Amino acid sequence: MKRGSARMLMLMLMIGGALIWLLHTVRIKVRQTPQGTPCPGPGSLELPDGTFTFRLDPAAFRAEFPQLQSYRCRELIPGDGVCTGPPGPPLLLLAVKSHPASSARRATARRTWARPGVLGGYRVRAVFLVGVSPEPRHMALLGRESGLYGDVVLWDIAESHHNLSLKERCFLRWVGARCGQADFIFKGDDDEFVNPPALVPYLRQTPDASHVIHGNIQRHAVVFRGGKYRVSSALFPQDTYPDFPAGGGFLLPRASVPALAAASERIPVFPLDDVYLGFLALAAGLRYRHDARFRVYGMKDELCLYGEAFVVHGVSLGRAEEVWRGLYTERRCNGMGPLPS
């Protein structure tokens, strides 16, 4: 072989080896990327949280959940009297997701933890956030409740699991328009025990309470591809979510509402309401404070543990009344007295 041909062959082998090494290195880097995802399409949104960059493609959301993206909030019962009244103590608003059929749950809440009053220098007021049911009897009962108590907001949203995210979005608009004076907002469900007499001291004693979202914070929760909380890879190809407060119960300070509402105008509506709030909070640049006393998961059913908790999820109607009576009427736990005023 001629010397020139040998040099050429050697050069080609070196180049080939370098290419193989480069491809192998790139492949390793792709494998090691925590959230290896396809390149975002035109118009995709990128939300970095310091660990991952989350990508949302509005076109994918319009294709899979068009009704969530196109709905415009329309109030059938506006709840415009919930936050009215003369100036007074700071307002803690209990915003409770409910179903038209859940009149017994709302009645129990109104007799116990959701009754209006003044606790520890805070005015406490509840509002029930409801969509529509195809059952006329349920809607008639809801209308009577609204007339009696004035604590219902009804949107023309069909009640469904995915439409809970629309309640989240519409509630942010409602607060901005009709309850901007609420200093803190507790968001929860009607199938739980809420403990305002414990929430109020927490707010008074936490130095940065008005600057963060409070709750049981889920850190980079895994995306489920099956079951009730299923999210398809086409909609969201990444494996984990941004941090979010578990939807069973969390606290929003007043200062967070405008930023969350503004984010809801540009972030596509995610079909899981607690994850949706996590995306909104990330887009708004808001911070969290975790506290395990937001008992949104299982807890031993002992009376005094309820007294320490801010919220306990999944409590039966009878048990919620027993707990309230035991803590604040019969005072069967040390340190539990009459409701503070």
Coordinates of C-alpha atoms in Angstrom, one line a residue:
M1 CA 0.0 0.0 0.0
K2 CA 1.3 3.5 -0.8
R3 CA 2.2 5.8 2.0
G4 CA -0.5 8.4 1.0
S5 CA -3.2 5.7 0.9
A6 CA -2.1 4.4 4.3
R7 CA -2.3 7.9 5.8
M8 CA -5.8 8.4 4.3
L9 CA -7.0 5.1 5.8
M10 CA -5.6 5.9 9.2
L11 CA -7.3 9.3 9.1
M12 CA -10.6 7.8 8.2
L13 CA -10.3 5.2 11.0
M14 CA -9.6 8.1 13.5
I15 CA -12.6 10.1 12.3
G16 CA -14.8 7.0 12.4
G17 CA -13.7 6.2 15.9
A18 CA -14.3 9.8 17.0
L19 CA -17.8 9.7 15.6
I20 CA -18.6 6.5 17.4
W21 CA -17.3 7.9 20.7
L22 CA -19.4 11.1 20.2
L23 CA -22.6 9.2 19.5
H24 CA -22.0 7.0 22.5
T25 CA -21.4 10.0 24.7
V26 CA -24.6 11.8 23.5
R27 CA -26.6 8.6 24.1
I28 CA -25.3 8.4 27.7
K29 CA -26.2 12.0 28.3
V30 CA -29.7 11.5 26.9
R31 CA -30.1 8.5 29.3
Q32 CA -28.9 10.5 32.2
T33 CA -31.2 13.5 31.6
P34 CA -33.7 13.4 34.4
Q35 CA -36.6 14.4 32.1
G36 CA -35.6 13.3 28.6
T37 CA -38.5 14.5 26.5
P38 CA -39.2 15.1 22.8
C39 CA -38.3 18.5 21.4
P40 CA -41.1 20.9 22.2
G41 CA -43.4 21.8 19.3
P42 CA -44.2 25.4 18.1
G43 CA -45.9 27.3 20.8
S44 CA -44.9 25.0 23.6
L45 CA -44.3 26.4 27.1
E46 CA -41.2 25.7 29.2
L47 CA -41.3 25.9 33.0
P48 CA -38.0 25.3 34.8
D49 CA -38.1 24.6 38.5
G50 CA -34.3 24.4 39.1
T51 CA -34.3 20.6 38.8
F52 CA -36.4 19.8 35.7
T53 CA -37.8 21.8 32.8
F54 CA -41.4 21.0 32.3
R55 CA -42.8 21.4 28.8
L56 CA -46.5 21.9 28.0
D57 CA -47.8 21.7 24.4
P58 CA -51.1 23.6 24.1
A59 CA -51.9 21.8 20.9
A60 CA -51.8 18.4 22.7
F61 CA -54.1 19.8 25.4
R62 CA -56.6 21.0 22.8
A63 CA -56.5 17.7 21.0
E64 CA -57.1 15.5 24.2
F65 CA -59.1 17.9 26.4
P66 CA -60.7 20.5 24.2
Q67 CA -63.5 21.3 26.6
L68 CA -61.0 22.2 29.4
Q69 CA -59.3 24.6 27.1
S70 CA -62.3 26.3 25.5
Y71 CA -64.5 26.7 28.6
R72 CA -65.2 30.3 29.7
C73 CA -66.3 30.7 33.3
R74 CA -70.0 31.5 33.5
E75 CA -71.7 31.9 36.9
L76 CA -75.3 30.7 37.4
I77 CA -75.2 31.6 41.1
P78 CA -72.5 34.4 41.5
G79 CA -72.1 34.2 45.3
D80 CA -71.7 38.0 45.3
G81 CA -72.7 38.3 49.0
V82 CA -70.2 35.8 50.4
C83 CA -67.5 38.4 51.1
T84 CA -69.6 41.5 51.6
G85 CA -70.0 43.4 54.9
P86 CA -68.4 46.2 56.8
P87 CA -64.7 46.3 57.3
G88 CA -63.6 44.1 60.2
P89 CA -61.1 41.4 61.2
P90 CA -58.9 39.8 58.5
L91 CA -60.9 37.2 56.4
L92 CA -60.1 33.5 56.3
L93 CA -62.2 32.1 53.4
L94 CA -63.0 28.4 53.4
A95 CA -63.5 27.5 49.7
V96 CA -65.0 24.1 49.5
K97 CA -65.4 22.0 46.3
S98 CA -68.8 20.3 46.4
H99 CA -71.3 18.5 44.2
P100 CA -75.0 19.4 43.9
A101 CA -75.9 16.0 45.3
S102 CA -73.8 16.6 48.5
S103 CA -76.4 18.6 50.4
A104 CA -75.9 16.5 53.5
R105 CA -72.2 17.1 53.5
R106 CA -72.7 20.9 53.2
A107 CA -75.2 20.8 56.0
T108 CA -72.7 19.0 58.3
A109 CA -70.0 21.5 57.4
R110 CA -72.3 24.4 58.1
R111 CA -73.1 23.0 61.6
T112 CA -69.4 22.4 62.4
W113 CA -66.2 23.7 60.8
A114 CA -67.8 25.8 58.0
R115 CA -70.1 28.0 60.1
P116 CA -69.4 31.7 59.9
G117 CA -67.9 33.5 62.9
V118 CA -64.8 35.1 64.4
L119 CA -61.9 33.0 65.6
G120 CA -58.8 34.4 67.2
G121 CA -59.1 37.7 65.4
Y122 CA -60.0 36.2 62.0
R123 CA -63.4 36.4 60.4
V124 CA -64.2 32.9 59.0
R125 CA -66.6 32.5 56.1
A126 CA -67.2 29.5 53.8
V127 CA -68.2 29.3 50.1
F128 CA -69.1 26.1 48.3
L129 CA -67.9 25.7 44.7
V130 CA -70.3 23.7 42.6
G131 CA -70.9 22.6 39.0
V132 CA -74.2 21.5 37.5
S133 CA -75.9 18.1 37.8
P134 CA -78.4 16.5 35.3
E135 CA -80.6 15.7 38.3
P136 CA -83.2 18.5 38.7
R137 CA -83.9 17.6 42.4
H138 CA -80.3 18.3 43.3
M139 CA -80.2 21.6 41.5
A140 CA -83.5 22.7 43.2
L141 CA -82.0 21.8 46.7
L142 CA -78.9 23.8 45.8
G143 CA -80.9 26.8 44.8
R144 CA -82.8 26.7 48.2
E145 CA -79.5 26.4 50.1
S146 CA -78.1 29.4 48.2
G147 CA -81.2 31.4 49.2
L148 CA -80.9 30.5 52.8
Y149 CA -77.2 30.8 53.4
G150 CA -75.8 32.8 50.5
D151 CA -72.6 30.7 50.5
V152 CA -72.8 29.0 47.0
V153 CA -71.1 29.7 43.8
L154 CA -72.4 27.7 40.8
W155 CA -70.8 27.6 37.4
D156 CA -72.3 26.0 34.3
I157 CA -69.6 23.3 34.5
A158 CA -70.8 19.6 34.4
E159 CA -69.6 17.9 37.5
S160 CA -66.7 15.5 36.6
H161 CA -63.3 14.5 37.8
H162 CA -61.4 16.4 35.1
N163 CA -63.7 19.5 35.4
L164 CA -62.4 20.1 38.9
S165 CA -59.5 21.9 37.2
L166 CA -62.1 24.3 35.7
K167 CA -63.4 25.0 39.2
E168 CA -59.8 25.9 40.1
R169 CA -59.4 28.3 37.2
C170 CA -62.9 29.9 37.7
F171 CA -62.4 30.2 41.4
L172 CA -59.3 32.3 40.9
R173 CA -61.3 34.7 38.7
W174 CA -64.1 34.7 41.2
V175 CA -61.9 35.7 44.1
G176 CA -60.3 38.5 42.1
A177 CA -63.7 39.9 41.1
R178 CA -65.8 39.3 44.2
C179 CA -63.6 38.5 47.2
G180 CA -60.3 40.3 46.9
Q181 CA -60.4 41.2 50.6
A182 CA -59.9 37.6 51.7
D183 CA -56.5 37.6 53.5
F184 CA -56.2 33.8 53.3
I185 CA -58.1 31.1 51.4
F186 CA -58.3 27.5 52.5
K187 CA -59.1 25.2 49.5
G188 CA -60.6 21.8 50.3
D189 CA -63.4 19.3 49.7
D190 CA -66.7 18.7 51.4
D191 CA -65.8 15.1 52.5
E192 CA -63.3 16.1 55.2
F193 CA -62.8 17.6 58.7
V194 CA -61.4 21.1 58.6
N195 CA -60.1 22.7 61.8
P196 CA -60.2 26.5 61.6
P197 CA -59.4 26.9 65.3
A198 CA -56.1 25.3 64.6
L199 CA -55.5 27.1 61.2
V200 CA -55.9 30.6 62.8
P201 CA -53.1 30.2 65.4
Y202 CA -50.9 28.7 62.6
L203 CA -51.4 31.8 60.4
R204 CA -50.7 34.2 63.3
Q205 CA -47.6 32.3 64.4
T206 CA -46.0 31.7 60.9
P207 CA -43.8 34.7 60.1
D208 CA -43.9 34.4 56.3
A209 CA -47.5 33.1 56.1
S210 CA -48.7 35.8 53.6
H211 CA -45.8 35.0 51.2
V212 CA -46.1 31.3 50.5
I213 CA -48.6 28.6 49.7
H214 CA -49.1 26.2 52.6
G215 CA -50.0 22.5 52.4
N216 CA -48.9 18.9 52.2
I217 CA -46.4 19.5 49.4
Q218 CA -45.9 16.7 46.9
R219 CA -42.3 16.9 45.6
H220 CA -41.9 15.8 42.0
A221 CA -44.7 13.2 42.1
V222 CA -44.6 10.4 39.6
V223 CA -47.0 10.6 36.6
F224 CA -49.5 7.7 36.5
R225 CA -50.2 6.2 33.1
G226 CA -53.3 4.2 34.3
G227 CA -56.2 4.4 36.7
K228 CA -58.2 7.4 37.9
Y229 CA -55.2 9.8 37.7
R230 CA -54.0 8.6 34.3
V231 CA -52.3 11.1 32.1
S232 CA -51.3 10.0 28.6
S233 CA -47.7 10.3 27.2
A234 CA -49.1 12.3 24.3
L235 CA -50.4 15.0 26.7
F236 CA -47.5 15.0 29.1
P237 CA -44.5 12.8 28.1
Q238 CA -42.4 13.6 31.2
D239 CA -42.2 11.2 34.1
T240 CA -42.7 13.6 37.1
Y241 CA -44.7 16.6 37.9
P242 CA -43.6 19.9 39.4
D243 CA -44.2 20.3 43.1
F244 CA -47.8 20.9 44.1
P245 CA -49.9 21.0 47.3
A246 CA -52.1 17.9 47.7
G247 CA -55.6 18.9 46.7
G248 CA -57.3 17.7 49.9
G249 CA -56.5 20.9 51.6
F250 CA -54.1 23.9 51.3
L251 CA -53.9 27.6 52.1
L252 CA -53.4 30.4 49.6
P253 CA -52.4 33.9 50.8
R254 CA -54.2 36.9 49.1
A255 CA -51.0 38.0 47.4
S256 CA -50.8 34.8 45.4
V257 CA -54.2 35.1 43.8
P258 CA -53.4 37.7 41.1
A259 CA -50.3 35.9 40.0
L260 CA -52.1 32.5 39.8
A261 CA -55.0 34.0 37.9
A262 CA -52.6 35.6 35.4
A263 CA -50.8 32.3 35.0
S264 CA -54.2 30.6 34.3
E265 CA -54.6 32.7 31.2
R266 CA -51.5 31.2 29.5
I267 CA -51.1 27.7 31.0
P268 CA -53.3 25.1 29.4
V269 CA -55.8 23.5 31.8
F270 CA -54.3 20.3 33.1
P271 CA -56.9 17.5 33.8
L272 CA -55.8 17.0 37.4
D273 CA -56.7 20.0 39.6
D274 CA -53.9 19.7 42.2
V275 CA -51.2 19.2 39.5
Y276 CA -52.8 22.1 37.5
L277 CA -52.3 24.4 40.5
G278 CA -48.7 23.2 40.7
F279 CA -48.1 24.4 37.1
L280 CA -49.8 27.7 37.9
A281 CA -47.7 28.3 41.0
L282 CA -44.5 27.4 39.1
A283 CA -45.4 29.8 36.3
A284 CA -46.2 32.5 38.9
G285 CA -42.9 32.0 40.7
L286 CA -44.6 31.2 44.0
R287 CA -43.1 29.3 46.9
Y288 CA -44.4 26.6 49.3
R289 CA -44.3 25.8 53.0
H290 CA -44.9 22.1 53.8
D291 CA -46.7 21.1 56.9
A292 CA -47.7 17.5 57.7
R293 CA -50.7 18.8 59.7
F294 CA -52.5 19.1 56.4
R295 CA -53.6 15.4 56.7
V296 CA -54.8 14.8 53.2
Y297 CA -54.0 11.1 53.5
G298 CA -54.7 8.5 56.1
M299 CA -54.5 9.2 59.8
K300 CA -55.3 7.1 62.9
D301 CA -58.8 7.8 63.9
E302 CA -58.2 9.3 67.4
L303 CA -60.0 12.4 68.6
C304 CA -57.0 14.3 69.9
L305 CA -55.1 13.8 66.6
Y306 CA -57.9 15.6 64.9
G307 CA -57.4 18.5 67.3
E308 CA -53.7 18.8 66.1
A309 CA -54.5 18.6 62.4
F310 CA -55.5 21.4 60.1
V311 CA -57.5 19.1 57.8
V312 CA -58.3 15.4 57.7
H313 CA -59.5 14.0 54.4
G314 CA -62.2 11.4 53.8
V315 CA -64.1 11.8 57.1
S316 CA -67.7 10.5 57.3
L317 CA -70.5 12.9 58.1
G318 CA -71.2 11.4 61.5
R319 CA -67.6 11.3 62.5
A320 CA -67.0 14.9 61.5
E321 CA -69.8 15.9 63.9
E322 CA -68.5 13.7 66.7
V323 CA -65.0 15.1 66.3
W324 CA -66.2 18.7 66.3
R325 CA -68.4 18.1 69.4
G326 CA -65.6 16.2 71.2
L327 CA -63.0 18.9 70.6
Y328 CA -65.0 22.1 71.1
T329 CA -68.2 21.3 73.0
E330 CA -67.3 18.5 75.3
R331 CA -63.5 19.4 75.4
R332 CA -62.3 15.8 75.6
C333 CA -58.7 16.6 74.7
N334 CA -56.2 18.5 76.8
G335 CA -55.7 22.0 75.6
M336 CA -59.0 22.0 73.7
G337 CA -61.4 24.6 75.0
P338 CA -64.4 26.6 73.6
L339 CA -64.0 28.1 70.2
P340 CA -61.6 31.1 70.4
S341 CA -63.2 34.5 69.7

